[in-house]
CSV table of C-alpha atoms in Angstrom, one decimal:
chain,number,residue,atom,x,y,z
Z,1,UNK,CA,31.9,49.0,-70.9
Z,2,UNK,CA,29.2,48.5,-73.5
Z,3,UNK,CA,28.5,44.9,-74.6
Z,4,UNK,CA,30.2,45.4,-78.0
Z,5,UNK,CA,33.0,47.7,-76.7
Z,6,UNK,CA,36.6,46.8,-76.9
Z,7,UNK,CA,39.8,47.4,-74.9
Z,8,UNK,CA,43.3,47.4,-76.1
Z,9,UNK,CA,45.5,44.4,-74.6
Z,10,UNK,CA,48.4,46.9,-73.9
Z,11,UNK,CA,46.1,49.3,-71.9
Z,12,UNK,CA,44.4,46.3,-70.1
Z,13,UNK,CA,47.5,44.6,-69.2
Z,14,UNK,CA,49.4,47.8,-68.1
Z,15,UNK,CA,46.3,49.1,-66.2
Z,16,UNK,CA,45.8,45.9,-64.4
Z,17,UNK,CA,49.6,45.5,-63.5
Z,18,UNK,CA,49.6,49.0,-62.1
Z,19,UNK,CA,46.5,48.3,-60.0
Z,20,UNK,CA,48.0,45.0,-58.8
Z,21,UNK,CA,51.2,47.0,-57.6
Z,22,UNK,CA,49.0,49.5,-55.9
Z,23,UNK,CA,49.8,52.2,-58.3
Z,24,UNK,CA,47.5,55.1,-59.0
Z,25,UNK,CA,46.2,55.5,-62.6
Z,26,UNK,CA,45.9,59.3,-62.1
Z,27,UNK,CA,48.3,61.3,-64.2
Z,28,UNK,CA,51.4,60.5,-66.1
Z,29,UNK,CA,51.8,57.5,-68.5
Z,30,UNK,CA,49.5,55.3,-66.4
Z,31,UNK,CA,46.7,57.6,-66.9
Z,32,UNK,CA,47.3,57.9,-70.7
Z,33,UNK,CA,47.4,54.2,-70.9
Z,34,UNK,CA,44.2,53.4,-69.0
Z,35,UNK,CA,41.2,52.9,-71.2
Z,36,UNK,CA,38.1,54.9,-70.7
Z,37,UNK,CA,36.4,51.6,-69.8
Z,38,UNK,CA,37.0,49.6,-66.6
Z,39,UNK,CA,40.5,48.0,-66.9
Z,40,UNK,CA,41.1,44.2,-66.8
Z,41,UNK,CA,42.1,43.1,-63.2
Z,42,UNK,CA,44.0,40.0,-62.0
Z,43,UNK,CA,42.0,37.1,-61.1
Z,44,UNK,CA,41.6,36.5,-57.5
Z,45,UNK,CA,40.1,33.6,-55.5
Z,46,UNK,CA,36.6,33.6,-54.3
Z,47,UNK,CA,36.6,34.0,-50.5
Z,48,UNK,CA,34.5,31.9,-48.4
Z,49,UNK,CA,31.4,33.6,-47.1
Z,50,UNK,CA,30.0,33.4,-43.6
Z,51,UNK,CA,27.8,30.5,-44.4
Z,52,UNK,CA,30.5,28.4,-45.7
Z,53,UNK,CA,32.9,29.2,-42.7
Z,54,UNK,CA,30.1,28.2,-40.4
Z,55,UNK,CA,29.3,24.9,-42.3
Z,56,UNK,CA,33.0,24.0,-42.6
Z,57,UNK,CA,33.2,24.3,-38.6
Z,58,UNK,CA,30.5,21.7,-38.4
Z,59,UNK,CA,32.6,19.1,-40.2
Z,60,UNK,CA,33.3,16.7,-37.3
Z,61,UNK,CA,36.4,14.5,-37.3
Z,62,UNK,CA,34.8,12.4,-34.5
Z,63,UNK,CA,31.8,11.6,-36.7
Z,64,UNK,CA,34.1,10.8,-39.6
Z,65,UNK,CA,36.0,8.2,-37.3
Z,66,UNK,CA,32.8,6.7,-36.1
Z,67,UNK,CA,31.8,6.2,-39.8
Z,68,UNK,CA,35.2,4.7,-40.8
Z,69,UNK,CA,35.3,2.4,-37.8
Z,70,UNK,CA,31.6,1.2,-38.2
Z,71,UNK,CA,32.3,0.3,-42.0
Z,72,UNK,CA,35.5,-1.6,-41.0
Z,73,UNK,CA,33.5,-3.4,-38.4
Z,74,UNK,CA,31.5,-5.2,-41.2
Z,75,UNK,CA,34.6,-7.5,-41.6
Z,76,UNK,CA,34.6,-7.4,-45.4
Z,77,UNK,CA,32.7,-5.2,-47.8
Z,78,UNK,CA,33.8,-7.2,-50.9
Z,79,UNK,CA,31.3,-6.8,-53.8
Z,80,UNK,CA,30.9,-10.6,-54.0
Z,81,UNK,CA,30.5,-10.8,-50.0
Z,82,UNK,CA,27.2,-11.7,-48.3
Z,83,UNK,CA,24.3,-9.5,-49.1
Z,84,UNK,CA,21.8,-10.9,-46.7
Z,85,UNK,CA,23.9,-11.2,-43.4
Z,86,UNK,CA,22.9,-8.5,-41.0
Z,87,UNK,CA,26.3,-8.3,-39.4
Z,88,UNK,CA,29.1,-9.1,-42.0
Z,89,UNK,CA,29.5,-8.3,-45.7
Z,90,UNK,CA,28.6,-5.6,-48.2
Z,91,UNK,CA,24.8,-6.1,-47.7
Z,92,UNK,CA,25.1,-5.2,-44.0
Z,93,UNK,CA,27.2,-2.1,-44.8
Z,94,UNK,CA,24.8,-1.1,-47.6
Z,95,UNK,CA,21.7,-1.3,-45.1
Z,96,UNK,CA,23.6,0.7,-42.5
Z,97,UNK,CA,24.7,3.4,-45.0
Z,98,UNK,CA,21.1,3.6,-46.3
Z,99,UNK,CA,19.6,3.9,-42.7
Z,100,UNK,CA,22.2,6.6,-41.8
Z,101,UNK,CA,21.4,8.6,-44.8
Z,102,UNK,CA,17.7,8.1,-44.2
Z,103,UNK,CA,18.0,9.4,-40.7
Z,104,UNK,CA,19.9,12.6,-42.2
Z,105,UNK,CA,17.2,13.0,-44.7
Z,106,UNK,CA,14.6,13.1,-42.0
Z,107,UNK,CA,16.1,16.2,-40.7
Z,108,UNK,CA,16.1,18.1,-44.1
Z,109,UNK,CA,12.6,19.3,-44.1
Z,110,UNK,CA,11.8,17.2,-47.2
Z,111,UNK,CA,14.7,18.6,-49.3
Z,112,UNK,CA,16.7,15.4,-49.3
Z,113,UNK,CA,15.6,11.9,-50.4
Z,114,UNK,CA,17.3,8.5,-50.2
Z,115,UNK,CA,17.3,5.5,-52.6
Z,116,UNK,CA,18.9,2.2,-53.2
Z,117,UNK,CA,20.1,2.0,-56.9
Z,118,UNK,CA,20.4,-1.6,-57.7
Z,119,UNK,CA,21.0,-3.8,-60.8
Z,120,UNK,CA,22.4,-7.2,-61.6
Z,121,UNK,CA,25.8,-7.2,-63.0
Z,122,UNK,CA,26.3,-10.4,-65.3
Z,123,UNK,CA,29.6,-12.3,-65.3
Z,124,UNK,CA,32.3,-10.3,-66.9
Z,125,UNK,CA,34.9,-13.0,-67.5
Z,126,UNK,CA,37.1,-11.1,-65.1
Z,127,UNK,CA,36.3,-9.9,-61.6
Z,128,UNK,CA,32.6,-10.8,-61.6
Z,129,UNK,CA,32.3,-14.5,-61.9
Z,130,UNK,CA,28.6,-14.9,-61.2
Z,131,UNK,CA,25.5,-12.6,-61.6
Z,132,UNK,CA,26.0,-10.2,-58.7
Z,133,UNK,CA,23.5,-7.5,-57.4
Z,134,UNK,CA,25.4,-4.1,-57.2
Z,135,UNK,CA,23.6,-1.4,-55.2
Z,136,UNK,CA,24.5,2.4,-54.9
Z,137,UNK,CA,23.1,4.3,-51.9
Z,138,UNK,CA,22.2,7.7,-53.2
Z,139,UNK,CA,20.9,10.7,-51.2
Z,140,UNK,CA,19.7,13.7,-53.3
Z,141,UNK,CA,19.4,17.3,-52.0
Z,142,UNK,CA,17.1,18.9,-54.5
Z,143,UNK,CA,18.0,22.5,-55.5
Z,144,UNK,CA,15.4,25.3,-55.0
Z,145,UNK,CA,15.9,27.5,-58.0
Z,146,UNK,CA,17.8,25.4,-60.5
Z,147,UNK,CA,17.1,21.7,-59.5
Z,148,UNK,CA,17.8,20.5,-63.1
Z,149,UNK,CA,21.4,21.4,-62.6
Z,150,UNK,CA,23.3,18.5,-60.7
Z,151,UNK,CA,26.5,17.9,-58.9
Z,152,UNK,CA,27.6,14.5,-57.7
Z,153,UNK,CA,30.1,13.7,-54.9
Z,154,UNK,CA,30.9,10.0,-54.2
Z,155,UNK,CA,33.0,7.4,-52.3
Z,156,UNK,CA,32.9,3.6,-52.8
Z,157,UNK,CA,31.9,1.4,-49.9
Z,158,UNK,CA,33.1,-1.9,-51.4
Z,159,UNK,CA,36.7,-3.2,-50.2
Z,160,UNK,CA,39.2,-5.9,-51.1
Z,161,UNK,CA,42.4,-7.6,-50.0
Z,162,UNK,CA,45.4,-8.8,-52.0
Z,163,UNK,CA,43.3,-11.2,-54.1
Z,164,UNK,CA,40.7,-9.2,-55.8
Z,165,UNK,CA,38.5,-12.3,-55.9
Z,166,UNK,CA,38.7,-13.1,-52.2
Z,167,UNK,CA,35.3,-12.3,-50.7
Z,168,UNK,CA,35.6,-14.1,-47.4
Z,169,UNK,CA,38.7,-12.7,-45.6
Z,170,UNK,CA,38.7,-9.5,-43.5
Z,171,UNK,CA,38.9,-6.5,-45.9
Z,172,UNK,CA,38.9,-3.6,-43.6
Z,173,UNK,CA,39.1,-0.9,-46.3
Z,174,UNK,CA,39.5,2.0,-43.9
Z,175,UNK,CA,41.4,4.3,-46.3
Z,176,UNK,CA,40.1,2.7,-49.4
Z,177,UNK,CA,37.5,3.7,-49.2
Z,178,UNK,CA,35.6,4.1,-46.0
Z,179,UNK,CA,37.4,7.5,-45.8
Z,180,UNK,CA,35.7,8.6,-49.0
Z,181,UNK,CA,32.4,7.4,-47.8
Z,182,UNK,CA,32.8,9.1,-44.6
Z,183,UNK,CA,33.3,12.4,-46.5
Z,184,UNK,CA,30.2,11.8,-48.6
Z,185,UNK,CA,28.0,11.0,-45.4
Z,186,UNK,CA,29.4,14.0,-43.3
Z,187,UNK,CA,28.8,16.4,-46.3
Z,188,UNK,CA,25.2,15.1,-46.6
Z,189,UNK,CA,24.7,15.6,-42.8
Z,190,UNK,CA,26.1,19.3,-42.9
Z,191,UNK,CA,24.4,20.2,-46.2
Z,192,UNK,CA,21.0,18.6,-45.6
Z,193,UNK,CA,19.5,21.4,-43.5
Z,194,UNK,CA,20.5,24.1,-46.0
Z,195,UNK,CA,18.9,25.3,-49.2
Z,196,UNK,CA,20.8,25.0,-52.3
Z,197,UNK,CA,20.0,26.5,-55.6
Z,198,UNK,CA,21.2,23.5,-57.6
Z,199,UNK,CA,20.8,19.8,-56.8
Z,200,UNK,CA,23.6,17.8,-55.1
Z,201,UNK,CA,23.7,14.2,-55.1
Z,202,UNK,CA,25.7,12.2,-52.3
Z,203,UNK,CA,26.5,8.7,-53.4
Z,204,UNK,CA,28.1,5.7,-51.7
Z,205,UNK,CA,28.7,3.4,-54.7
Z,206,UNK,CA,29.7,-0.4,-54.9
Z,207,UNK,CA,31.7,-2.5,-57.4
Z,208,UNK,CA,34.5,-0.1,-57.7
Z,209,UNK,CA,37.2,-2.7,-57.0
Z,210,UNK,CA,35.6,-5.2,-59.5
Z,211,UNK,CA,35.5,-2.7,-62.4
Z,212,UNK,CA,33.8,0.7,-61.5
Z,213,UNK,CA,30.4,-1.0,-61.9
Z,214,UNK,CA,28.3,1.0,-59.4
Z,215,UNK,CA,29.5,4.4,-60.6
Z,216,UNK,CA,29.0,3.2,-64.2
Z,217,UNK,CA,25.5,2.4,-63.6
Z,218,UNK,CA,24.8,5.8,-61.9
Z,219,UNK,CA,26.4,7.6,-64.7
Z,220,UNK,CA,24.4,5.6,-67.4
Z,221,UNK,CA,21.2,6.5,-65.4
Z,222,UNK,CA,21.9,10.1,-65.4
Z,223,UNK,CA,22.7,10.0,-69.1
Z,224,UNK,CA,19.6,8.2,-70.0
Z,225,UNK,CA,17.5,10.7,-67.9
Z,226,UNK,CA,19.2,13.6,-69.8
Z,227,UNK,CA,20.5,14.9,-66.5
Z,228,UNK,CA,22.6,18.1,-66.6
Z,229,UNK,CA,25.4,16.8,-64.5
Z,230,UNK,CA,27.8,19.8,-64.4
Z,231,UNK,CA,30.4,18.4,-62.0
Z,232,UNK,CA,31.3,15.0,-60.4
Z,233,UNK,CA,34.0,14.4,-57.8
Z,234,UNK,CA,34.9,11.0,-56.3
Z,235,UNK,CA,36.8,10.8,-53.1
Z,236,UNK,CA,38.9,7.7,-53.1
Z,237,UNK,CA,41.7,7.1,-50.7
Z,238,UNK,CA,41.6,10.2,-48.8
Z,239,UNK,CA,42.4,8.8,-45.5
Z,240,UNK,CA,46.0,9.7,-44.7
Z,241,UNK,CA,48.7,12.4,-45.7
Z,242,UNK,CA,51.5,10.0,-44.8
Z,243,UNK,CA,53.7,8.2,-47.4
Z,244,UNK,CA,55.3,4.8,-47.0
Z,245,UNK,CA,58.6,6.5,-46.0
Z,246,UNK,CA,57.0,8.8,-43.4
Z,247,UNK,CA,56.7,11.9,-45.7
Z,248,UNK,CA,53.5,13.8,-44.7
Z,249,UNK,CA,51.7,16.7,-46.2
Z,250,UNK,CA,48.7,17.0,-43.8
Z,251,UNK,CA,47.3,20.2,-45.6
Z,252,UNK,CA,47.5,18.9,-49.2
Z,253,UNK,CA,45.0,16.9,-51.4
Z,254,UNK,CA,45.5,15.9,-54.9
Z,255,UNK,CA,42.9,16.5,-57.6
Z,256,UNK,CA,43.3,14.5,-60.7
Z,257,UNK,CA,41.7,16.2,-63.8
Z,258,UNK,CA,42.0,15.0,-67.4
Z,259,UNK,CA,43.0,17.3,-70.2
Z,260,UNK,CA,41.8,15.6,-73.6
Z,261,UNK,CA,38.2,14.6,-72.8
Z,262,UNK,CA,37.6,10.9,-72.5
Z,263,UNK,CA,34.3,11.1,-74.5
Z,264,UNK,CA,35.8,13.4,-77.3
Z,265,UNK,CA,34.4,12.7,-80.8
Z,266,UNK,CA,36.9,12.8,-83.9
Z,267,UNK,CA,35.2,16.0,-84.8
Z,268,UNK,CA,35.8,17.6,-81.5
Z,269,UNK,CA,39.4,16.3,-81.6
Z,270,UNK,CA,39.9,18.2,-84.8
Z,271,UNK,CA,38.7,21.4,-83.3
Z,272,UNK,CA,40.8,21.0,-80.1
Z,273,UNK,CA,43.9,20.4,-82.1
Z,274,UNK,CA,43.2,23.5,-84.2
Z,275,UNK,CA,42.7,25.8,-81.2
Z,276,UNK,CA,45.0,24.3,-78.6
Z,277,UNK,CA,42.4,23.2,-76.1
Z,278,UNK,CA,44.1,20.2,-74.7
Z,279,UNK,CA,44.5,21.9,-71.4
Z,280,UNK,CA,41.1,23.4,-71.2
Z,281,UNK,CA,38.6,20.5,-70.9
Z,282,UNK,CA,35.5,21.0,-68.7
Z,283,UNK,CA,37.3,18.7,-66.1
Z,284,UNK,CA,40.4,21.1,-66.0
Z,285,UNK,CA,37.9,24.1,-65.6
Z,286,UNK,CA,36.2,22.3,-62.8
Z,287,UNK,CA,39.7,21.7,-61.1
Z,288,UNK,CA,40.6,25.4,-61.6
Z,289,UNK,CA,37.3,26.3,-59.9
Z,290,UNK,CA,38.1,23.9,-57.0
Z,291,UNK,CA,41.4,25.9,-56.3
Z,292,UNK,CA,39.5,29.0,-56.7
Z,293,UNK,CA,37.0,28.3,-53.9
Z,294,UNK,CA,38.6,25.8,-51.7
Z,295,UNK,CA,42.2,27.0,-50.9
Z,296,UNK,CA,41.2,29.3,-48.1
Z,297,UNK,CA,40.8,29.8,-44.4
Z,298,UNK,CA,37.7,27.6,-44.2
Z,299,UNK,CA,39.5,24.6,-45.5
Z,300,UNK,CA,43.2,25.2,-44.4
Z,301,UNK,CA,44.2,23.2,-47.5
Z,302,UNK,CA,46.0,23.4,-50.7
Z,303,UNK,CA,44.7,21.5,-53.7
Z,304,UNK,CA,47.3,20.0,-55.8
Z,305,UNK,CA,45.8,19.7,-59.3
Z,306,UNK,CA,47.5,16.8,-61.2
Z,307,UNK,CA,47.0,17.2,-65.0
Z,308,UNK,CA,46.1,13.6,-65.6
Z,309,UNK,CA,42.9,11.5,-65.5
Z,310,UNK,CA,44.3,9.2,-62.6
Z,311,UNK,CA,47.3,7.7,-61.3
Z,312,UNK,CA,49.5,5.4,-63.7
Z,313,UNK,CA,47.5,2.5,-64.8
Z,314,UNK,CA,44.8,3.0,-62.2
Z,315,UNK,CA,41.3,4.5,-62.1
Z,316,UNK,CA,38.4,5.6,-60.0
Z,317,UNK,CA,34.7,6.2,-60.1
Z,318,UNK,CA,34.9,9.5,-62.0
Z,319,UNK,CA,35.9,7.7,-65.1
Z,320,UNK,CA,32.4,6.4,-66.0
Z,321,UNK,CA,31.2,10.0,-65.7
Z,322,UNK,CA,34.0,11.1,-68.1
Z,323,UNK,CA,33.0,8.4,-70.5
Z,324,UNK,CA,29.4,9.8,-70.4
Z,325,UNK,CA,30.7,13.4,-71.2
Z,326,UNK,CA,30.3,14.8,-67.7
Z,327,UNK,CA,33.0,16.9,-66.2
Z,328,UNK,CA,34.5,14.8,-63.4
Z,329,UNK,CA,37.8,14.7,-61.1
Z,330,UNK,CA,39.2,12.7,-58.5
Z,331,UNK,CA,40.3,13.7,-54.9
Z,332,UNK,CA,43.0,11.5,-53.3
Z,333,UNK,CA,45.6,11.8,-50.5
Z,334,UNK,CA,48.9,13.5,-51.4
Z,335,UNK,CA,51.0,10.3,-50.9
Z,336,UNK,CA,50.1,6.6,-50.6
Z,337,UNK,CA,51.3,3.8,-48.3
Z,338,UNK,CA,50.8,0.6,-50.4
Z,339,UNK,CA,51.2,-1.5,-47.2
Z,340,UNK,CA,47.7,-0.2,-46.3
Z,341,UNK,CA,46.0,-0.6,-49.6
Z,342,UNK,CA,44.7,-3.9,-51.2
Z,343,UNK,CA,46.6,-5.9,-48.6
Z,344,UNK,CA,45.7,-9.0,-46.5
Z,345,UNK,CA,45.8,-8.1,-42.8
Z,346,UNK,CA,49.0,-9.6,-41.5
Z,347,UNK,CA,52.2,-8.8,-39.8
Z,348,UNK,CA,55.4,-9.5,-41.8
Z,349,UNK,CA,58.9,-8.9,-40.6
Z,350,UNK,CA,57.5,-6.7,-37.8
Z,351,UNK,CA,55.4,-4.5,-40.2
Z,352,UNK,CA,51.7,-4.3,-40.0
Z,353,UNK,CA,49.9,-4.7,-43.4
Z,354,UNK,CA,46.3,-4.1,-44.1
Z,355,UNK,CA,44.0,-1.1,-44.7
Z,356,UNK,CA,43.3,-0.6,-40.9
Z,357,UNK,CA,41.7,2.6,-39.3
Z,358,UNK,CA,44.7,3.2,-37.1
Z,359,UNK,CA,46.5,4.2,-40.2
Z,360,UNK,CA,43.9,6.8,-41.0
Z,361,UNK,CA,44.1,10.5,-39.9
Z,362,UNK,CA,40.6,11.6,-39.1
Z,363,UNK,CA,41.5,15.4,-38.9
Z,364,UNK,CA,43.0,15.0,-42.4
Z,365,UNK,CA,39.8,13.3,-43.7
Z,366,UNK,CA,37.8,16.3,-42.1
Z,367,UNK,CA,39.9,18.8,-43.9
Z,368,UNK,CA,39.4,16.9,-47.3
Z,369,UNK,CA,35.7,17.0,-46.5
Z,370,UNK,CA,35.8,20.8,-46.1
Z,371,UNK,CA,37.5,21.1,-49.5
Z,372,UNK,CA,34.6,19.1,-51.0
Z,373,UNK,CA,32.2,21.2,-49.1
Z,374,UNK,CA,33.6,24.5,-50.3
Z,375,UNK,CA,33.5,23.3,-53.8
Z,376,UNK,CA,29.9,21.7,-53.7
Z,377,UNK,CA,28.3,24.6,-51.8
Z,378,UNK,CA,29.9,27.3,-54.1
Z,379,UNK,CA,28.8,25.3,-57.2
Z,380,UNK,CA,25.5,24.8,-56.0
Z,381,UNK,CA,24.8,28.4,-55.1
Z,382,UNK,CA,26.5,29.9,-58.1
Z,383,UNK,CA,25.2,30.2,-61.7
Z,384,UNK,CA,25.8,27.3,-63.9
Z,385,UNK,CA,28.7,26.9,-66.3
Z,386,UNK,CA,27.9,29.1,-69.3
Z,387,UNK,CA,26.7,27.3,-72.5
Z,388,UNK,CA,27.0,28.1,-76.1
Z,389,UNK,CA,30.3,29.8,-75.7
Z,390,UNK,CA,32.1,30.6,-79.0
Z,391,UNK,CA,34.8,32.8,-80.5
Z,392,UNK,CA,33.6,34.6,-83.7
Z,393,UNK,CA,35.9,33.7,-86.5
Z,394,UNK,CA,33.9,35.0,-89.4
Z,395,UNK,CA,36.4,37.9,-90.1
Z,396,UNK,CA,40.1,38.0,-89.8
Z,397,UNK,CA,40.9,40.6,-87.1
Z,398,UNK,CA,43.1,41.2,-84.3
Z,399,UNK,CA,40.4,41.6,-81.7
Z,400,UNK,CA,38.4,38.8,-80.2
Z,401,UNK,CA,34.5,38.6,-80.0
Z,402,UNK,CA,33.0,35.9,-77.7
Z,403,UNK,CA,29.3,35.0,-77.7
Z,404,UNK,CA,27.4,32.7,-75.3
Z,405,UNK,CA,23.9,31.9,-74.3
Z,406,UNK,CA,22.3,33.7,-71.3
Z,407,UNK,CA,21.7,31.4,-68.4
Z,408,UNK,CA,18.2,31.0,-66.7
Z,409,UNK,CA,19.2,31.7,-63.2
Z,410,UNK,CA,16.9,34.3,-61.5
Z,411,UNK,CA,19.8,36.0,-59.7
Z,412,UNK,CA,22.2,36.2,-62.6
Z,413,UNK,CA,24.1,39.5,-62.6
Z,414,UNK,CA,26.2,39.0,-65.7
Z,415,UNK,CA,29.4,37.5,-67.2
Z,416,UNK,CA,33.0,37.9,-67.0
Z,417,UNK,CA,35.6,37.2,-69.8
Z,418,UNK,CA,38.9,35.7,-68.5
Z,419,UNK,CA,42.1,35.1,-70.3
Z,420,UNK,CA,45.7,33.8,-69.7
Z,421,UNK,CA,48.9,33.5,-71.7
Z,422,UNK,CA,49.3,30.1,-73.4
Z,423,UNK,CA,52.1,29.1,-71.0
Z,424,UNK,CA,50.0,29.9,-67.9
Z,425,UNK,CA,48.2,27.1,-66.0
Z,426,UNK,CA,45.5,29.4,-64.5
Z,427,UNK,CA,43.3,32.0,-65.7
Z,428,UNK,CA,45.2,35.4,-64.9
Z,429,UNK,CA,43.1,38.3,-66.1
Z,430,UNK,CA,39.3,39.1,-66.0
Z,431,UNK,CA,37.0,41.8,-67.4
Z,432,UNK,CA,33.5,42.5,-66.5
Z,433,UNK,CA,31.3,42.0,-69.5
Z,434,UNK,CA,28.0,42.9,-68.0
Z,435,UNK,CA,24.6,41.2,-68.5
Z,436,UNK,CA,24.9,40.5,-72.1
Z,437,UNK,CA,25.6,37.6,-74.5
Z,438,UNK,CA,28.6,39.0,-76.5
Z,439,UNK,CA,31.7,41.0,-75.6
Z,440,UNK,CA,34.7,42.2,-77.8
Z,441,UNK,CA,38.2,42.5,-76.5
Z,442,UNK,CA,41.1,44.1,-78.4
Z,443,UNK,CA,43.3,41.2,-77.9
Z,444,UNK,CA,44.1,38.5,-80.6
Z,445,UNK,CA,42.5,35.2,-80.0
Z,446,UNK,CA,45.7,33.7,-81.5
Z,447,UNK,CA,47.8,35.2,-78.7
Z,448,UNK,CA,45.9,34.1,-75.5
Z,449,UNK,CA,43.3,31.6,-74.3
Z,450,UNK,CA,39.9,33.2,-73.4
Z,451,UNK,CA,37.1,31.9,-71.3
Z,452,UNK,CA,33.6,33.0,-69.9
Z,453,UNK,CA,32.2,32.6,-66.5
Z,454,UNK,CA,28.8,33.7,-65.0
Z,455,UNK,CA,28.4,35.7,-61.8
Z,456,UNK,CA,25.3,36.1,-59.6
Z,457,UNK,CA,24.1,39.1,-57.6
Z,458,UNK,CA,25.8,37.6,-54.5
Z,459,UNK,CA,29.2,37.5,-56.3
Z,460,UNK,CA,29.3,33.8,-56.8
Z,461,UNK,CA,31.2,32.8,-59.9
Z,462,UNK,CA,30.6,29.7,-62.1
Z,463,UNK,CA,33.4,27.5,-63.5
Z,464,UNK,CA,34.8,28.9,-66.7
Z,465,UNK,CA,33.6,27.7,-70.1
Z,466,UNK,CA,36.2,27.5,-72.8
Z,467,UNK,CA,35.0,28.7,-76.3
Z,468,UNK,CA,35.0,26.9,-79.6
Z,469,UNK,CA,35.3,28.7,-82.9
Z,470,UNK,CA,32.2,29.7,-84.9
Z,471,UNK,CA,31.6,31.5,-88.0
């Protein structure tokens, strides 16, 4: 199809439906309906390559359990606990995580570097009563071809008990959130010996329970540096698939993704309301991408996307990134058992309370890690999300012309136009647009939702970019 060519919606949909059903488009009405140009096809998931399958097998539940139990062994990791005790408190946990990531980086051939990212949080009149040093442990795997493009994965290593200000009692924090830190550290180990095109940042952050402070500091640093963070995921409470009533979904993980962007300006809100983009934020496109690449044989998991920023009246470390305008989402277990979150360790009426490692499922955490791996590896190998994507509204017409800016990737093969009916949650149809920056489809922009994604020569596809109107 030529860059400026068009295809009728009726022909596109009838041809793609016939193809999906296995029908031949030779002879009869199907042949008459088929356009001369390639027909649209149904959107299909990106299958895992051999490299991803091999890496997924390296995710080790035994190593994950060792990380969880070692973090629990520090007694408490409360943000206000001791920072200079070598055995107990958040300082000891920080130093151990740092040493482990440094050891992993030493085997990376220079691709990975590790830093302690610290600042002093002044009293906030709430959960920080005195000036407190908050330190993130950050490992950066620098990309080879597009190092300026960044993806971040995090877990928080601080913990708490029932009283959020209690910095002395044991706060094991196995599920919340040693499980998430274990995912991050295991991903760093597996990915550190591989070459990625984009940069991947693995972060164990502090201060989450006191107000998302560590993640907030990291997001602000990225923003101040002008970093091109195209995706951020936090893993928070990913330790068990079992609910308080015993209900279990061991092959499901939830992914919370907001609709209306947290950082939306009044002008952007006006545009969104006019075109109906409340279900097409960058974070929603990121969530659709996760399902596209992470529901497969390499992970053995289903990703249950929740169209909400987070759970009711609660939050996680993705929120500071959303506030800075970065696409971000939260992985968390399918159910929660509140007897093992934010609880003093005790036995009451025969029931054990407390966030202890015996209530974590290490095989489940490993599967969540594989979901993260499939997502980050594919993001870091694929082209970046297209930029400058617009629908031309200069003329009133029943066809739709999309324009975008060509990406800088050296292995870029071209672009695809995707669309779906307004009531569909996922992209359903796709057309090859070729290596161009404009494409016209003979479907009214008023009747469907459009998007554009990039494709490289290996077949890796980027997240979809949702267009805004231009004249």
